[in-house]
Amino acid sequence: MIEQYVWDLQEVDETQVAVVGGKGAHLGGLSRIEGIRVPGGFCVTTDAFRRIMAEAPSIDDRLDQLSRVNPDDREAIRTLSAQIRRTIEGIAIPGDLAAAITRALAGLGEQAAYAVRSSATAEDLPTASFAGQQDTYLNVVGPAAILQHISRCWASLFTERAVTYRQRNGIDHRTVRMAVVVQQMVFPQAAGILFTADPVTGNRKVATVDAGFGLGEALVSGLVNPDVFKVRDGEIVARTIAAKQRAVHALPAGGTQEVAIDAQRQEQPALTDAQVVRLVQLGRRIEAHFGRPQDIEWCLADDGVGFQIVQSRPITTLFPIPIPETGDQENHVYVSVGHQQMMTDPMKPLGFSMWQLTAMVPMHEAGGRLFVDVARRLASPASRAALLDVVGRGDPLIRDALETVLDRDDFVPSLPDAGPGGPPAGGASAPIETDPAIVTELIERSQVSIAALERDIRTKTGPALFDFLLEAFEEHKRVLSDPLSMQAIMAGMEATWWLNDKLQEWLGEKNAADTLTLSAPDNVTSEMGLALLDVADVIRPLSEVVTFLRAVEDVGYVGYVGYVGYVENTAFLDELAKLPGGTEARDAIETYLDRYGMRCVGEIDITRPRWRERPTTLVPVILDNVRNFEPGAAERRFEQGRQKAQKKEQEVLSRLRALPDGDRKADEAKRMIDRVRTFIGYREYPKYGIVSRYFVYKQALLEEAERLVQAGVLPEKEDVFYLTFQEFHDAVRSNQVDGRLIQRRKEAFRSYHALTPPRVLTSEGEAVTGAYRRDDVPAGALVGLPVSAGTIEGRARVILDMAEADLEAGDILVTPFTDPSWSPLFVGIAGLVTEVGGLMTHGAVIAREYGLPAIVGVEQATRLIRDGQRIRVHGTDGYVEILP
């Protein structure tokens, strides 16, 4: 039937992506908005594409081959995709389909000029725009040429760039269909792109207009620089008029050509100010219709019709804005939790909702990340100063970003100190004695609380489990907010700051506290790294165990002569025990897991697999330790650090006593050194306690998820990770789950990986990154925050996944972030560079414990530094040099 294959644009809307593709659906939706003009046309539906694909069964074999190709194998993708395109273009369009298209053309004018445009079903989506992945042909004249270009559009579903894009985004080639839009051509005097949000900063209140002469292809292809206008609240707030030397115009007989612009016109604006403002008004109407910021292609002809819209798609690169629970219209300033917790990857819904329920302050989710609204603290001068001081010591980029926002006129209103600004961030710590027994008592309190949790949760199932957990979360927060614990943490941090400030003032020495904290007692995270050296000591002399572990590291399972079968997760420990010496090796790993098995990369997200659940994660690090260290390395290393700290203390005190008023200064410094060594190790313990509790929660929740699977409510238990805690609770009560919701959440979670979370985000959507205001670094050096003193030169190892680490002695680890789970790697490296972190985040604390020169907060370090390059890390002064 004719209507199967051809639909008029005015017959479709954005709900019919499966029939007319993303572009066609959006154009149909646009045509229904009052006051928006869309050139007339029709869609050749996905049914027509399916019919064409069925004409060539050989395509199926090539799609099978394509699905197995690595996204980085460009040559294989190029060859296979070219074969598929040639096959599709060679298929004759069946007579009835060709007749349907020709009839639709006759209704619009057979000899008129048309744009023939690809419209894939995976295109112009909220999570992936696929912009520029398929083909568009302009100024096509005559039925024969239009049919030929429709075939080309079908084939363009398999351009090399489109295939690679889908593979990198995890989209199955077989699930994507291609429709084609055939639209009357507009011959514009000016054309361009309108972003209803600033595509660079993300500010939703600032629209950006790019404009040039002639067809928009000149801008899209990069042939000319456009005029750029920025509009806020109906006013142009910035403009750049470019010298537009060339344009693309349509040819009378079809096709397009580049033409030179008259010299006197080149620097004239393509649009008047009034036209720019009018265009943005139309854009706001379109944005309101689709419910999200839009990337809009527009043209302006000389026919008096005004602006015509030829495409609108979501801007997929914008970071989402947290939605305040109050739903108010006030200005908000959000600080990233992930940058403080050293985990900027997206979290699944169960993960972020559990963190929200156990956090000490309200947190808001956006893009799978959590943020804290600090607008009220910034509004009051007293709390503002305290907040800026605390965040500035931890991460200068966050402080600079907040100060940038404060410099904006009236974005954060000023409130009196007595107003709702709240207590100063971090609070003023009450006096606490320098007594190691305090740390011992705090650790015992935490262990008792966790033991009670493990005991009491065992009998809880069904809705009663969730009620129990809500009570457990209150105990969780009570332990976290224990005043004595807060005092101990602040005592260690404040003593560190005091030593660094005073010893630089008195002795001219930067970051002296870094050496003074080496091998501090009671640091559970540094102990974790050293304990894995002890595991390596057990395994090193066991040759068959080492061979087995190498096979596990290489392929994730054992498949060589003597060992056949998959060895994943806990099963690998059972296989290990069957080898000569394997029982001893297994017991050593099990002992380690009993103490640290609740940890993992990204551990603030409860849905991440723990080491206890996936012990094979530790295999590469164990093997590195076997290869790079001698027996007894853990004890030697700790003792060397302790002696170095002791020697540094004696040196500092001796130098201070030689100064005027030296005895007083030395006595004060001695008190602070004792204080920092007493309390700085405890800084790591509360996180250990949190993660220990999280593992108990997770085990109980997964048992509940398994019951839902057994009842046929869920296909697999990990699906509950895509429900919030409350939604999981509801599912257990009702024995029902919305499968479509879980699928949407999975797709959204995949898309969040492509987003870079900002350190600071405003309620207008502006991502504020902050900057280091420094002029004391060499040209070309990468600037960061110095967190552990010393200078080291070595080979950079850029590692994005701890499980893929392959380190040699002397290597410098370069990675986006390190949470406590990375500390086992620290024992085998010479230096550290991260993109995220602060003075008191876990990676910085452990780097100081181990005496590693370290710099954190180096923007885009993993992109600017290549794996294998030689670099020099200036851990005292805070910059990295890339060496020739």
PDB file of N, CA and C in Angstrom, residues 254-316:
ATOM      1  N   GLY A 254      20.567  21.792 -10.793  1.00  0.00           N
ATOM      2  CA  GLY A 254      20.762  20.830  -9.712  1.00  0.00           C
ATOM      3  C   GLY A 254      22.178  20.889  -9.173  1.00  0.00           C
ATOM      4  N   GLY A 255      22.346  20.461  -7.934  1.00  0.00           N
ATOM      5  CA  GLY A 255      23.654  20.487  -7.311  1.00  0.00           C
ATOM      6  C   GLY A 255      23.979  21.846  -6.723  1.00  0.00           C
ATOM      7  N   THR A 256      25.178  21.967  -6.181  1.00  0.00           N
ATOM      8  CA  THR A 256      25.602  23.214  -5.538  1.00  0.00           C
ATOM      9  C   THR A 256      27.016  23.567  -5.972  1.00  0.00           C
ATOM     10  N   GLN A 257      27.401  24.813  -5.726  1.00  0.00           N
ATOM     11  CA  GLN A 257      28.773  25.231  -6.012  1.00  0.00           C
ATOM     12  C   GLN A 257      29.186  26.318  -5.025  1.00  0.00           C
ATOM     13  N   GLU A 258      30.509  26.407  -4.811  1.00  0.00           N
ATOM     14  CA  GLU A 258      31.053  27.487  -4.002  1.00  0.00           C
ATOM     15  C   GLU A 258      31.153  28.741  -4.862  1.00  0.00           C
ATOM     16  N   VAL A 259      30.828  29.889  -4.264  1.00  0.00           N
ATOM     17  CA  VAL A 259      30.966  31.162  -4.978  1.00  0.00           C
ATOM     18  C   VAL A 259      31.671  32.156  -4.065  1.00  0.00           C
ATOM     19  N   ALA A 260      32.355  33.116  -4.666  1.00  0.00           N
ATOM     20  CA  ALA A 260      33.030  34.166  -3.901  1.00  0.00           C
ATOM     21  C   ALA A 260      32.025  35.249  -3.530  1.00  0.00           C
ATOM     22  N   ILE A 261      32.196  35.805  -2.346  1.00  0.00           N
ATOM     23  CA  ILE A 261      31.344  36.911  -1.879  1.00  0.00           C
ATOM     24  C   ILE A 261      32.019  38.229  -2.264  1.00  0.00           C
ATOM     25  N   ASP A 262      31.210  39.171  -2.755  1.00  0.00           N
ATOM     26  CA  ASP A 262      31.746  40.490  -3.085  1.00  0.00           C
ATOM     27  C   ASP A 262      32.491  41.081  -1.895  1.00  0.00           C
ATOM     28  N   ALA A 263      33.610  41.710  -2.162  1.00  0.00           N
ATOM     29  CA  ALA A 263      34.475  42.224  -1.098  1.00  0.00           C
ATOM     30  C   ALA A 263      33.729  43.139  -0.142  1.00  0.00           C
ATOM     31  N   GLN A 264      32.834  44.001  -0.704  1.00  0.00           N
ATOM     32  CA  GLN A 264      32.139  44.961   0.147  1.00  0.00           C
ATOM     33  C   GLN A 264      31.099  44.297   1.064  1.00  0.00           C
ATOM     34  N   ARG A 265      30.701  43.038   0.723  1.00  0.00           N
ATOM     35  CA  ARG A 265      29.703  42.336   1.552  1.00  0.00           C
ATOM     36  C   ARG A 265      30.334  41.425   2.593  1.00  0.00           C
ATOM     37  N   GLN A 266      31.618  41.100   2.423  1.00  0.00           N
ATOM     38  CA  GLN A 266      32.209  40.028   3.226  1.00  0.00           C
ATOM     39  C   GLN A 266      32.112  40.272   4.731  1.00  0.00           C
ATOM     40  N   GLU A 267      32.261  41.508   5.146  1.00  0.00           N
ATOM     41  CA  GLU A 267      32.250  41.783   6.575  1.00  0.00           C
ATOM     42  C   GLU A 267      30.936  42.398   7.039  1.00  0.00           C
ATOM     43  N   GLN A 268      29.930  42.353   6.182  1.00  0.00           N
ATOM     44  CA  GLN A 268      28.594  42.755   6.603  1.00  0.00           C
ATOM     45  C   GLN A 268      27.949  41.589   7.359  1.00  0.00           C
ATOM     46  N   PRO A 269      27.165  41.852   8.401  1.00  0.00           N
ATOM     47  CA  PRO A 269      26.513  40.749   9.115  1.00  0.00           C
ATOM     48  C   PRO A 269      25.491  40.056   8.210  1.00  0.00           C
ATOM     49  N   ALA A 270      25.410  38.737   8.350  1.00  0.00           N
ATOM     50  CA  ALA A 270      24.450  37.965   7.554  1.00  0.00           C
ATOM     51  C   ALA A 270      23.026  38.206   8.021  1.00  0.00           C
ATOM     52  N   LEU A 271      22.851  38.620   9.278  1.00  0.00           N
ATOM     53  CA  LEU A 271      21.530  38.927   9.834  1.00  0.00           C
ATOM     54  C   LEU A 271      21.582  40.272  10.539  1.00  0.00           C
ATOM     55  N   THR A 272      20.448  40.969  10.535  1.00  0.00           N
ATOM     56  CA  THR A 272      20.347  42.183  11.345  1.00  0.00           C
ATOM     57  C   THR A 272      20.113  41.782  12.801  1.00  0.00           C
ATOM     58  N   ASP A 273      20.323  42.725  13.718  1.00  0.00           N
ATOM     59  CA  ASP A 273      20.082  42.429  15.136  1.00  0.00           C
ATOM     60  C   ASP A 273      18.635  41.998  15.367  1.00  0.00           C
ATOM     61  N   ALA A 274      17.713  42.680  14.700  1.00  0.00           N
ATOM     62  CA  ALA A 274      16.293  42.347  14.875  1.00  0.00           C
ATOM     63  C   ALA A 274      16.016  40.926  14.391  1.00  0.00           C
ATOM     64  N   GLN A 275      16.642  40.537  13.296  1.00  0.00           N
ATOM     65  CA  GLN A 275      16.440  39.172  12.789  1.00  0.00           C
ATOM     66  C   GLN A 275      17.009  38.138  13.757  1.00  0.00           C
ATOM     67  N   VAL A 276      18.154  38.449  14.337  1.00  0.00           N
ATOM     68  CA  VAL A 276      18.753  37.519  15.307  1.00  0.00           C
ATOM     69  C   VAL A 276      17.809  37.304  16.487  1.00  0.00           C
ATOM     70  N   VAL A 277      17.285  38.387  17.039  1.00  0.00           N
ATOM     71  CA  VAL A 277      16.385  38.292  18.192  1.00  0.00           C
ATOM     72  C   VAL A 277      15.124  37.526  17.816  1.00  0.00           C
ATOM     73  N   ARG A 278      14.585  37.792  16.619  1.00  0.00           N
ATOM     74  CA  ARG A 278      13.392  37.074  16.154  1.00  0.00           C
ATOM     75  C   ARG A 278      13.672  35.585  16.022  1.00  0.00           C
ATOM     76  N   LEU A 279      14.816  35.245  15.471  1.00  0.00           N
ATOM     77  CA  LEU A 279      15.176  33.842  15.300  1.00  0.00           C
ATOM     78  C   LEU A 279      15.257  33.135  16.648  1.00  0.00           C
ATOM     79  N   VAL A 280      15.844  33.789  17.643  1.00  0.00           N
ATOM     80  CA  VAL A 280      15.956  33.177  18.966  1.00  0.00           C
ATOM     81  C   VAL A 280      14.575  32.986  19.587  1.00  0.00           C
ATOM     82  N   GLN A 281      13.660  33.926  19.338  1.00  0.00           N
ATOM     83  CA  GLN A 281      12.290  33.756  19.826  1.00  0.00           C
ATOM     84  C   GLN A 281      11.658  32.496  19.234  1.00  0.00           C
ATOM     85  N   LEU A 282      11.882  32.275  17.942  1.00  0.00           N
ATOM     86  CA  LEU A 282      11.369  31.047  17.313  1.00  0.00           C
ATOM     87  C   LEU A 282      12.023  29.816  17.943  1.00  0.00           C
ATOM     88  N   GLY A 283      13.336  29.926  18.217  1.00  0.00           N
ATOM     89  CA  GLY A 283      14.046  28.814  18.838  1.00  0.00           C
ATOM     90  C   GLY A 283      13.507  28.471  20.207  1.00  0.00           C
ATOM     91  N   ARG A 284      13.143  29.489  20.975  1.00  0.00           N
ATOM     92  CA  ARG A 284      12.586  29.234  22.309  1.00  0.00           C
ATOM     93  C   ARG A 284      11.231  28.520  22.191  1.00  0.00           C
ATOM     94  N   ARG A 285      10.484  28.845  21.167  1.00  0.00           N
ATOM     95  CA  ARG A 285       9.198  28.175  20.950  1.00  0.00           C
ATOM     96  C   ARG A 285       9.423  26.690  20.621  1.00  0.00           C
ATOM     97  N   ILE A 286      10.425  26.441  19.791  1.00  0.00           N
ATOM     98  CA  ILE A 286      10.750  25.054  19.416  1.00  0.00           C
ATOM     99  C   ILE A 286      11.268  24.294  20.644  1.00  0.00           C
ATOM    100  N   GLU A 287      12.116  24.932  21.413  1.00  0.00           N
ATOM    101  CA  GLU A 287      12.662  24.308  22.621  1.00  0.00           C
ATOM    102  C   GLU A 287      11.533  23.937  23.585  1.00  0.00           C
ATOM    103  N   ALA A 288      10.577  24.829  23.754  1.00  0.00           N
ATOM    104  CA  ALA A 288       9.456  24.558  24.650  1.00  0.00           C
ATOM    105  C   ALA A 288       8.638  23.364  24.157  1.00  0.00           C
ATOM    106  N   HIS A 289       8.493  23.253  22.837  1.00  0.00           N
ATOM    107  CA  HIS A 289       7.718  22.145  22.275  1.00  0.00           C
ATOM    108  C   HIS A 289       8.389  20.805  22.563  1.00  0.00           C
ATOM    109  N   PHE A 290       9.697  20.741  22.345  1.00  0.00           N
ATOM    110  CA  PHE A 290      10.399  19.470  22.515  1.00  0.00           C
ATOM    111  C   PHE A 290      10.858  19.228  23.949  1.00  0.00           C
ATOM    112  N   GLY A 291      10.803  20.278  24.777  1.00  0.00           N
ATOM    113  CA  GLY A 291      11.096  20.085  26.199  1.00  0.00           C
ATOM    114  C   GLY A 291      12.556  19.994  26.560  1.00  0.00           C
ATOM    115  N   ARG A 292      13.452  20.406  25.651  1.00  0.00           N
ATOM    116  CA  ARG A 292      14.887  20.382  25.950  1.00  0.00           C
ATOM    117  C   ARG A 292      15.610  21.290  24.978  1.00  0.00           C
ATOM    118  N   PRO A 293      16.820  21.750  25.310  1.00  0.00           N
ATOM    119  CA  PRO A 293      17.569  22.634  24.403  1.00  0.00           C
ATOM    120  C   PRO A 293      17.777  21.985  23.039  1.00  0.00           C
ATOM    121  N   GLN A 294      17.745  22.823  21.995  1.00  0.00           N
ATOM    122  CA  GLN A 294      17.774  22.318  20.619  1.00  0.00           C
ATOM    123  C   GLN A 294      18.917  22.919  19.809  1.00  0.00           C
ATOM    124  N   ASP A 295      19.387  22.109  18.871  1.00  0.00           N
ATOM    125  CA  ASP A 295      20.356  22.488  17.845  1.00  0.00           C
ATOM    126  C   ASP A 295      19.536  22.595  16.553  1.00  0.00           C
ATOM    127  N   ILE A 296      19.331  23.815  16.063  1.00  0.00           N
ATOM    128  CA  ILE A 296      18.346  24.089  15.007  1.00  0.00           C
ATOM    129  C   ILE A 296      19.050  24.604  13.756  1.00  0.00           C
ATOM    130  N   GLU A 297      18.741  24.009  12.598  1.00  0.00           N
ATOM    131  CA  GLU A 297      19.229  24.528  11.320  1.00  0.00           C
ATOM    132  C   GLU A 297      18.125  25.391  10.705  1.00  0.00           C
ATOM    133  N   TRP A 298      18.491  26.593  10.277  1.00  0.00           N
ATOM    134  CA  TRP A 298      17.497  27.551   9.783  1.00  0.00           C
ATOM    135  C   TRP A 298      17.980  28.159   8.469  1.00  0.00           C
ATOM    136  N   CYS A 299      17.055  28.715   7.701  1.00  0.00           N
ATOM    137  CA  CYS A 299      17.416  29.520   6.530  1.00  0.00           C
ATOM    138  C   CYS A 299      16.457  30.691   6.387  1.00  0.00           C
ATOM    139  N   LEU A 300      16.956  31.723   5.720  1.00  0.00           N
ATOM    140  CA  LEU A 300      16.187  32.949   5.498  1.00  0.00           C
ATOM    141  C   LEU A 300      16.273  33.288   4.012  1.00  0.00           C
ATOM    142  N   ALA A 301      15.123  33.192   3.320  1.00  0.00           N
ATOM    143  CA  ALA A 301      15.084  33.454   1.877  1.00  0.00           C
ATOM    144  C   ALA A 301      14.617  34.889   1.609  1.00  0.00           C
ATOM    145  N   ASP A 302      14.731  35.283   0.354  1.00  0.00           N
ATOM    146  CA  ASP A 302      14.315  36.626  -0.054  1.00  0.00           C
ATOM    147  C   ASP A 302      12.832  36.694  -0.399  1.00  0.00           C
ATOM    148  N   ASP A 303      12.071  35.633  -0.140  1.00  0.00           N
ATOM    149  CA  ASP A 303      10.684  35.559  -0.623  1.00  0.00           C
ATOM    150  C   ASP A 303       9.679  36.177   0.326  1.00  0.00           C
ATOM    151  N   GLY A 304      10.161  36.792   1.385  1.00  0.00           N
ATOM    152  CA  GLY A 304       9.246  37.444   2.319  1.00  0.00           C
ATOM    153  C   GLY A 304       8.593  36.492   3.296  1.00  0.00           C
ATOM    154  N   VAL A 305       8.895  35.199   3.194  1.00  0.00           N
ATOM    155  CA  VAL A 305       8.289  34.208   4.100  1.00  0.00           C
ATOM    156  C   VAL A 305       8.883  34.301   5.495  1.00  0.00           C
ATOM    157  N   GLY A 306      10.133  34.698   5.585  1.00  0.00           N
ATOM    158  CA  GLY A 306      10.807  34.751   6.880  1.00  0.00           C
ATOM    159  C   GLY A 306      11.628  33.490   7.114  1.00  0.00           C
ATOM    160  N   PHE A 307      11.925  33.239   8.338  1.00  0.00           N
ATOM    161  CA  PHE A 307      12.767  32.096   8.669  1.00  0.00           C
ATOM    162  C   PHE A 307      12.039  30.780   8.425  1.00  0.00           C
ATOM    163  N   GLN A 308      12.761  29.836   7.854  1.00  0.00           N
ATOM    164  CA  GLN A 308      12.249  28.476   7.728  1.00  0.00           C
ATOM    165  C   GLN A 308      13.211  27.544   8.472  1.00  0.00           C
ATOM    166  N   ILE A 309      12.641  26.562   9.124  1.00  0.00           N
ATOM    167  CA  ILE A 309      13.415  25.634   9.944  1.00  0.00           C
ATOM    168  C   ILE A 309      13.535  24.322   9.177  1.00  0.00           C
ATOM    169  N   VAL A 310      14.766  23.879   8.968  1.00  0.00           N
ATOM    170  CA  VAL A 310      14.970  22.659   8.191  1.00  0.00           C
ATOM    171  C   VAL A 310      15.451  21.491   9.043  1.00  0.00           C
ATOM    172  N   GLN A 311      15.725  21.734  10.308  1.00  0.00           N
ATOM    173  CA  GLN A 311      16.073  20.623  11.196  1.00  0.00           C
ATOM    174  C   GLN A 311      16.135  21.125  12.624  1.00  0.00           C
ATOM    175  N   SER A 312      15.773  20.245  13.570  1.00  0.00           N
ATOM    176  CA  SER A 312      15.952  20.529  14.992  1.00  0.00           C
ATOM    177  C   SER A 312      16.248  19.218  15.692  1.00  0.00           C
ATOM    178  N   ARG A 313      17.304  19.220  16.472  1.00  0.00           N
ATOM    179  CA  ARG A 313      17.675  18.012  17.215  1.00  0.00           C
ATOM    180  C   ARG A 313      18.083  18.415  18.626  1.00  0.00           C
ATOM    181  N   PRO A 314      17.998  17.498  19.592  1.00  0.00           N
ATOM    182  CA  PRO A 314      18.457  17.828  20.950  1.00  0.00           C
ATOM    183  C   PRO A 314      19.961  18.089  20.965  1.00  0.00           C
ATOM    184  N   ILE A 315      20.401  19.006  21.825  1.00  0.00           N
ATOM    185  CA  ILE A 315      21.842  19.167  22.062  1.00  0.00           C
ATOM    186  C   ILE A 315      22.226  18.104  23.090  1.00  0.00           C
ATOM    187  N   THR A 316      22.964  17.100  22.657  1.00  0.00           N
ATOM    188  CA  THR A 316      23.237  15.952  23.526  1.00  0.00           C
ATOM    189  C   THR A 316      24.481  16.127  24.378  1.00  0.00           C
TER     190      THR A 316
END
